[in-house]
mmCIF file of C-alpha atoms in Angstrom:
data_model
loop_
_atom_site.group_PDB
_atom_site.id
_atom_site.type_symbol
_atom_site.label_atom_id
_atom_site.label_comp_id
_atom_site.label_asym_id
_atom_site.label_seq_id
_atom_site.Cartn_x
_atom_site.Cartn_y
_atom_site.Cartn_z
ATOM 1 C CA ASP I 75 74.368 105.785 88.856
ATOM 2 C CA GLY I 76 75.040 106.222 92.514
ATOM 3 C CA SER I 77 76.500 102.673 93.129
ATOM 4 C CA LYS I 78 79.842 101.926 93.496
ATOM 5 C CA LYS I 79 81.971 101.247 90.618
ATOM 6 C CA ASN I 80 85.917 99.286 89.608
ATOM 7 C CA ASP I 81 85.738 99.995 85.914
ATOM 8 C CA VAL I 82 88.202 102.230 84.084
ATOM 9 C CA TRP I 83 87.682 104.766 81.818
ATOM 10 C CA THR I 84 90.123 107.549 79.668
ATOM 11 C CA LEU I 85 89.626 111.153 78.137
ATOM 12 C CA ASP I 86 91.480 111.662 74.942
ATOM 13 C CA LEU I 87 92.126 115.624 75.415
ATOM 14 C CA THR I 88 92.414 115.764 72.040
ATOM 15 C CA THR I 89 88.880 114.984 70.659
ATOM 16 C CA ASN I 90 87.407 114.975 74.022
ATOM 17 C CA ALA I 91 85.843 111.125 73.808
ATOM 18 C CA TRP I 92 85.542 109.379 76.035
ATOM 19 C CA ASN I 93 86.873 105.263 76.390
ATOM 20 C CA LEU I 94 85.711 102.196 78.501
ATOM 21 C CA VAL I 95 89.610 100.823 79.436
ATOM 22 C CA THR I 96 89.639 96.881 78.953
ATOM 23 C CA THR I 97 91.898 95.640 82.010
ATOM 24 C CA SER I 98 93.678 91.693 83.009
ATOM 25 C CA GLY I 99 93.658 90.939 86.218
ATOM 26 C CA THR I 100 92.806 90.700 89.895
ATOM 27 C CA LYS I 101 90.706 94.420 89.983
ATOM 28 C CA PRO I 102 89.960 96.510 93.249
ATOM 29 C CA SER I 103 86.496 95.903 94.606
ATOM 30 C CA ALA I 104 84.173 97.882 93.868
ATOM 31 C CA ARG I 105 84.487 101.072 95.669
ATOM 32 C CA TYR I 106 84.185 104.710 96.202
ATOM 33 C CA TYR I 107 85.896 107.391 97.480
ATOM 34 C CA HIS I 108 89.509 106.470 97.430
ATOM 35 C CA SER I 109 92.572 108.056 95.776
ATOM 36 C CA SER I 110 94.963 107.944 92.508
ATOM 37 C CA VAL I 111 98.652 108.911 91.517
ATOM 38 C CA MET I 112 100.637 108.227 88.024
ATOM 39 C CA TYR I 113 103.651 106.760 88.728
ATOM 40 C CA ASN I 114 106.380 105.025 85.861
ATOM 41 C CA ASP I 115 102.873 104.895 83.846
ATOM 42 C CA LYS I 116 101.325 102.856 86.820
ATOM 43 C CA MET I 117 97.699 104.727 88.224
ATOM 44 C CA VAL I 118 98.287 103.521 91.469
ATOM 45 C CA VAL I 119 94.886 103.631 93.735
ATOM 46 C CA PHE I 120 94.622 103.926 97.610
ATOM 47 C CA GLY I 121 91.712 102.862 100.206
ATOM 48 C CA GLY I 122 88.514 103.961 100.046
ATOM 49 C CA ASP I 123 85.151 102.108 100.450
ATOM 50 C CA ASP I 124 83.806 99.185 99.548
ATOM 51 C CA GLY I 125 81.178 99.282 102.266
ATOM 52 C CA SER I 126 84.002 98.554 104.784
ATOM 53 C CA LYS I 127 87.195 101.559 104.953
ATOM 54 C CA LYS I 128 89.973 100.423 103.789
ATOM 55 C CA ASN I 129 93.817 101.041 103.501
ATOM 56 C CA ASP I 130 95.150 98.624 101.156
ATOM 57 C CA VAL I 131 97.149 99.478 97.618
ATOM 58 C CA TRP I 132 96.416 98.784 93.701
ATOM 59 C CA THR I 133 98.584 99.299 90.586
ATOM 60 C CA LEU I 134 97.328 99.825 86.819
ATOM 61 C CA ASP I 135 100.125 98.890 84.811
ATOM 62 C CA LEU I 136 98.966 101.311 81.454
ATOM 63 C CA THR I 137 102.103 99.790 79.433
ATOM 64 C CA THR I 138 100.932 95.621 80.130
ATOM 65 C CA ASN I 139 97.831 94.331 78.994
ATOM 66 C CA ASN I 140 96.335 97.524 81.817
ATOM 67 C CA ALA I 141 97.084 94.514 84.508
ATOM 68 C CA TRP I 142 95.672 94.839 88.085
ATOM 69 C CA ASN I 143 98.199 94.092 90.762
ATOM 70 C CA LEU I 144 97.762 94.172 94.721
ATOM 71 C CA ILE I 145 100.534 96.027 96.128
ATOM 72 C CA THR I 146 101.937 94.211 99.221
ATOM 73 C CA THR I 147 102.605 97.171 101.775
ATOM 74 C CA THR I 148 106.272 97.109 104.567
ATOM 75 C CA GLY I 149 105.872 99.055 106.858
ATOM 76 C CA THR I 150 103.124 100.650 109.715
ATOM 77 C CA ALA I 151 100.433 101.025 107.027
ATOM 78 C CA PRO I 152 97.196 104.086 107.527
ATOM 79 C CA SER I 153 94.387 103.182 108.946
ATOM 80 C CA THR I 154 91.874 102.430 106.979
ATOM 81 C CA ARG I 155 89.876 105.018 105.241
ATOM 82 C CA PHE I 156 88.168 107.156 102.242
ATOM 83 C CA ALA I 157 86.858 110.637 100.802
ATOM 84 C CA HIS I 158 91.561 111.503 101.432
ATOM 85 C CA SER I 159 93.918 112.939 99.020
ATOM 86 C CA SER I 160 96.326 111.952 97.330
ATOM 87 C CA MET I 161 99.496 113.470 95.694
ATOM 88 C CA LEU I 162 102.495 113.109 94.032
ATOM 89 C CA LEU I 163 106.213 114.408 94.770
ATOM 90 C CA GLY I 164 109.072 112.246 93.448
ATOM 91 C CA ASP I 165 109.170 109.455 94.205
ATOM 92 C CA GLU I 166 106.407 108.676 97.057
ATOM 93 C CA MET I 167 102.800 109.103 97.137
ATOM 94 C CA ILE I 168 101.460 111.648 100.115
ATOM 95 C CA ILE I 169 98.483 110.736 101.543
ATOM 96 C CA PHE I 170 96.622 112.924 103.376
ATOM 97 C CA GLY I 171 93.040 112.028 105.456
ATOM 98 C CA GLN I 172 90.917 111.084 108.084
ATOM 99 C CA ASP I 173 92.465 108.750 111.069
ATOM 100 C CA GLU I 174 88.916 107.779 113.529
ATOM 101 C CA VAL I 175 91.196 106.251 115.118
ATOM 102 C CA ASN I 176 92.913 109.308 116.691
ATOM 103 C CA GLY I 177 89.851 111.221 115.135
ATOM 104 C CA ASN I 178 92.081 113.773 113.703
ATOM 105 C CA THR I 179 93.839 113.742 110.037
ATOM 106 C CA ASP I 180 96.984 112.641 109.319
ATOM 107 C CA ALA I 181 99.640 112.573 106.674
ATOM 108 C CA TRP I 182 101.372 109.574 105.574
ATOM 109 C CA ARG I 183 104.770 109.045 102.761
ATOM 110 C CA LEU I 184 104.234 105.558 99.965
ATOM 111 C CA ASN I 185 107.540 105.121 98.406
ATOM 112 C CA LEU I 186 106.800 103.654 95.393
ATOM 113 C CA THR I 187 110.132 102.271 94.736
ATOM 114 C CA SER I 188 110.368 100.102 97.874
ATOM 115 C CA TYR I 189 106.453 100.003 98.726
ATOM 116 C CA GLU I 190 107.487 101.286 102.676
ATOM 117 C CA TRP I 191 104.390 103.383 104.619
ATOM 118 C CA SER I 192 105.993 105.685 107.344
ATOM 119 C CA ASN I 193 104.103 108.592 108.885
ATOM 120 C CA THR I 194 104.855 112.565 108.593
ATOM 121 C CA SER I 195 103.559 113.105 111.910
ATOM 122 C CA ALA I 196 101.950 115.740 110.246
ATOM 123 C CA THR I 197 98.263 116.324 111.851
ATOM 124 C CA SER I 198 94.949 118.484 111.325
ATOM 125 C CA ASP I 199 91.158 118.003 112.688
ATOM 126 C CA LEU I 200 89.187 115.558 111.605
ATOM 127 C CA ARG I 201 88.210 116.214 107.911
ATOM 128 C CA LEU I 202 86.772 114.597 104.429
ATOM 129 C CA ASN I 203 87.221 115.584 100.971
ATOM 130 C CA ALA I 204 89.061 117.834 100.950
ATOM 131 C CA SER I 205 91.028 119.028 98.032
ATOM 132 C CA SER I 206 94.886 119.379 97.316
ATOM 133 C CA VAL I 207 98.020 120.037 95.133
ATOM 134 C CA ILE I 208 101.911 120.671 95.233
ATOM 135 C CA TYR I 209 103.789 123.213 94.802
ATOM 136 C CA ASN I 210 106.911 124.210 95.829
ATOM 137 C CA ASN I 211 108.050 120.620 97.660
ATOM 138 C CA GLU I 212 105.228 121.528 99.987
ATOM 139 C CA MET I 213 101.199 120.081 99.366
ATOM 140 C CA VAL I 214 98.643 122.069 99.932
ATOM 141 C CA ILE I 215 94.872 121.299 101.397
ATOM 142 C CA PHE I 216 92.010 123.211 101.348
ATOM 143 C CA GLY I 217 88.831 122.665 102.595
ATOM 144 C CA GLY I 218 86.363 119.768 103.186
ATOM 145 C CA TYR I 219 84.344 118.940 105.994
ATOM 146 C CA SER I 220 84.559 119.124 109.544
ATOM 147 C CA GLY I 221 80.937 119.096 111.002
ATOM 148 C CA GLY I 222 80.176 121.716 108.279
ATOM 149 C CA SER I 223 81.715 122.379 105.350
ATOM 150 C CA LYS I 224 85.915 124.204 105.526
ATOM 151 C CA ASN I 225 87.193 127.374 103.043
ATOM 152 C CA ASP I 226 90.398 127.278 105.554
ATOM 153 C CA THR I 227 93.959 126.175 104.158
ATOM 154 C CA LEU I 228 96.527 123.631 105.260
ATOM 155 C CA ILE I 229 99.746 123.859 104.387
ATOM 156 C CA LEU I 230 102.137 120.425 105.274
ATOM 157 C CA GLY I 231 105.464 121.693 105.261
ATOM 158 C CA LYS I 232 108.614 120.197 103.269
ATOM 159 C CA VAL I 233 110.287 117.271 105.136
ATOM 160 C CA HIS I 234 113.627 117.492 104.960
ATOM 161 C CA ILE I 235 116.124 114.998 103.513
ATOM 162 C CA ASN I 236 118.957 112.779 105.106
ATOM 163 C CA ILE I 237 121.506 112.803 102.571
ATOM 164 C CA ILE I 238 125.375 111.626 102.834
ATOM 165 C CA ASN I 239 127.855 112.851 100.202
ATOM 166 C CA HIS I 240 130.626 110.745 98.815
ATOM 167 C CA TYR I 241 133.247 113.170 97.922
ATOM 168 C CA LYS I 242 136.462 112.135 96.473
ATOM 169 C CA ARG I 243 139.897 113.235 96.182
ATOM 170 C CA ASN I 244 141.749 113.955 93.074
ATOM 171 C CA THR I 245 145.109 112.674 92.244
ATOM 172 C CA ASP I 246 147.065 115.974 92.790
ATOM 173 C CA GLY I 247 145.659 115.721 96.310
ATOM 174 C CA THR I 248 142.638 118.385 96.331
ATOM 175 C CA TRP I 249 139.816 117.551 96.922
ATOM 176 C CA GLN I 250 136.542 117.421 93.713
ATOM 177 C CA ILE I 251 133.827 120.228 95.791
ATOM 178 C CA THR I 252 131.213 118.435 94.076
ATOM 179 C CA GLU I 253 129.954 115.498 95.313
ATOM 180 C CA THR I 254 130.819 111.968 93.482
ATOM 181 C CA GLN I 255 127.798 111.158 94.516
ATOM 182 C CA GLN I 256 124.398 110.981 97.052
ATOM 183 C CA LEU I 257 123.316 107.770 99.262
ATOM 184 C CA LEU I 258 120.288 107.696 99.900
ATOM 185 C CA PRO I 259 118.221 104.670 101.791
ATOM 186 C CA SER I 260 116.232 102.148 100.870
ATOM 187 C CA GLY I 261 113.923 101.359 102.943
ATOM 188 C CA ALA I 262 114.495 104.381 105.487
ATOM 189 C CA ASP I 263 110.854 106.550 103.560
ATOM 190 C CA ASP I 264 113.730 108.750 102.890
ATOM 191 C CA ASN I 265 113.331 111.242 105.716
ATOM 192 C CA ALA I 266 114.449 112.667 108.561
ATOM 193 C CA THR I 267 112.779 111.900 110.982
ATOM 194 C CA ASN I 268 114.575 107.702 110.427
ATOM 195 C CA GLN I 269 117.926 110.204 111.445
ATOM 196 C CA PHE I 270 119.411 108.669 108.629
ATOM 197 C CA GLY I 271 123.143 109.345 108.797
ATOM 198 C CA ASP I 272 123.241 108.826 112.583
ATOM 199 C CA ALA I 273 126.561 107.153 113.000
ATOM 200 C CA LEU I 274 128.891 106.387 110.099
ATOM 201 C CA ALA I 275 131.275 103.755 109.509
ATOM 202 C CA ILE I 276 134.125 103.361 106.622
ATOM 203 C CA ASP I 277 136.980 101.307 104.845
ATOM 204 C CA ALA I 278 138.242 101.003 101.635
ATOM 205 C CA SER I 279 135.325 99.010 100.165
ATOM 206 C CA SER I 280 132.619 99.949 102.718
ATOM 207 C CA ILE I 281 130.245 102.677 103.770
ATOM 208 C CA VAL I 282 127.523 101.635 106.303
ATOM 209 C CA VAL I 283 125.223 103.861 107.907
ATOM 210 C CA GLY I 284 123.377 103.779 110.735
ATOM 211 C CA ALA I 285 119.536 105.715 110.512
ATOM 212 C CA PRO I 286 118.109 104.573 114.538
ATOM 213 C CA GLY I 287 114.772 106.314 113.092
ATOM 214 C CA VAL I 288 113.362 103.675 110.441
ATOM 215 C CA GLU I 289 110.447 102.137 112.003
ATOM 216 C CA SER I 290 109.110 103.804 114.723
ATOM 217 C CA HIS I 291 112.850 103.663 115.989
ATOM 218 C CA LYS I 292 113.056 100.085 115.277
ATOM 219 C CA GLY I 293 115.999 100.908 113.591
ATOM 220 C CA ALA I 294 117.982 99.967 110.970
ATOM 221 C CA VAL I 295 122.074 99.785 109.434
ATOM 222 C CA PHE I 296 122.362 99.809 105.768
ATOM 223 C CA VAL I 297 125.428 99.077 103.652
ATOM 224 C CA TYR I 298 127.017 100.276 100.881
ATOM 225 C CA GLU I 299 130.136 98.263 98.983
ATOM 226 C CA MET I 300 131.318 99.797 95.750
ATOM 227 C CA SER I 301 130.478 98.677 92.120
ATOM 228 C CA GLY I 302 132.460 99.994 89.303
ATOM 229 C CA ASN I 303 132.906 103.510 90.302
ATOM 230 C CA GLU I 304 130.036 104.231 92.372
ATOM 231 C CA TYR I 305 128.266 102.260 95.959
ATOM 232 C CA ALA I 306 125.099 100.783 96.050
ATOM 233 C CA GLN I 307 123.237 99.539 98.753
ATOM 234 C CA LYS I 308 123.282 95.699 99.617
ATOM 235 C CA TYR I 309 122.069 94.862 102.451
ATOM 236 C CA LYS I 310 118.730 96.259 105.102
ATOM 237 C CA LEU I 311 120.001 94.764 108.332
ATOM 238 C CA GLN I 312 117.851 95.372 111.618
ATOM 239 C CA GLY I 313 117.732 91.730 113.388
ATOM 240 C CA ASN I 314 115.680 90.358 115.134
ATOM 241 C CA VAL I 315 114.261 93.934 117.967
ATOM 242 C CA THR I 316 111.161 95.761 118.429
ATOM 243 C CA SER I 317 110.075 99.138 118.102
ATOM 244 C CA GLY I 318 112.103 101.711 120.220
ATOM 245 C CA ALA I 319 115.389 99.193 119.913
ATOM 246 C CA MET I 320 117.461 102.273 118.060
ATOM 247 C CA ILE I 321 119.020 99.913 115.606
ATOM 248 C CA GLY I 322 121.982 101.588 114.097
ATOM 249 C CA LYS I 323 122.815 103.984 116.867
ATOM 250 C CA GLN I 324 125.552 103.732 116.614
ATOM 251 C CA VAL I 325 128.251 101.505 114.122
ATOM 252 C CA ALA I 326 131.283 100.768 113.735
ATOM 253 C CA LEU I 327 132.633 98.244 110.821
ATOM 254 C CA TYR I 328 136.298 96.095 111.578
ATOM 255 C CA GLU I 329 137.544 93.491 108.737
ATOM 256 C CA ASP I 330 134.074 92.042 107.693
ATOM 257 C CA LYS I 331 132.684 92.158 111.024
ATOM 258 C CA ILE I 332 130.002 95.454 112.267
#
């Protein structure tokens, strides 16, 4: 009807019947031109316009009383925006939309396990209302509006992931050819721009990994400790430093000190 909304509806694809959903908790403000994805039985909503552009994140838990929750994110968030595209890729919400502050369109990743933002560094000309799909780990973007209607196609390429593989030696002295475990950083956005693995130290029970590119090169050190038969991430160390410090460029592990 032309007004902003914050109601929730379902469409039963068997009966083609619409149903108004009763939700609980505080709702997002009524808005339009927001985006959403489904992740682990939750609808994740980002941005939009409620009279002013937004960059907030909300979840609607479809298994627990259809409860709304405002999410507290970490890392530098995208600028406020509307009429953008969002897609789910693995555990991440990929957002492609206009950044009017810098006069272009950029792409961001929201890790849906840690709710930490990271910038992909991918940009294009300023555009609104583009459509997108995920194919073969790439975001394919079509059309939109940028001073006129567009019919071009953009591809946001694969983002390489830095992984540390843990291999275990057999009792006969030979090495397993398949990794025992893959170590991925939680809180490092899981992409190569964070330089996860640039430095590494290990002792009998711990692995210490440097990631100097985290948070605009503020950097971080990730500590993994043996838990049962596997390593588990226990700590993310940064200290009181500013962007550009590149914590984790080099690491050393000696007794109980890093």
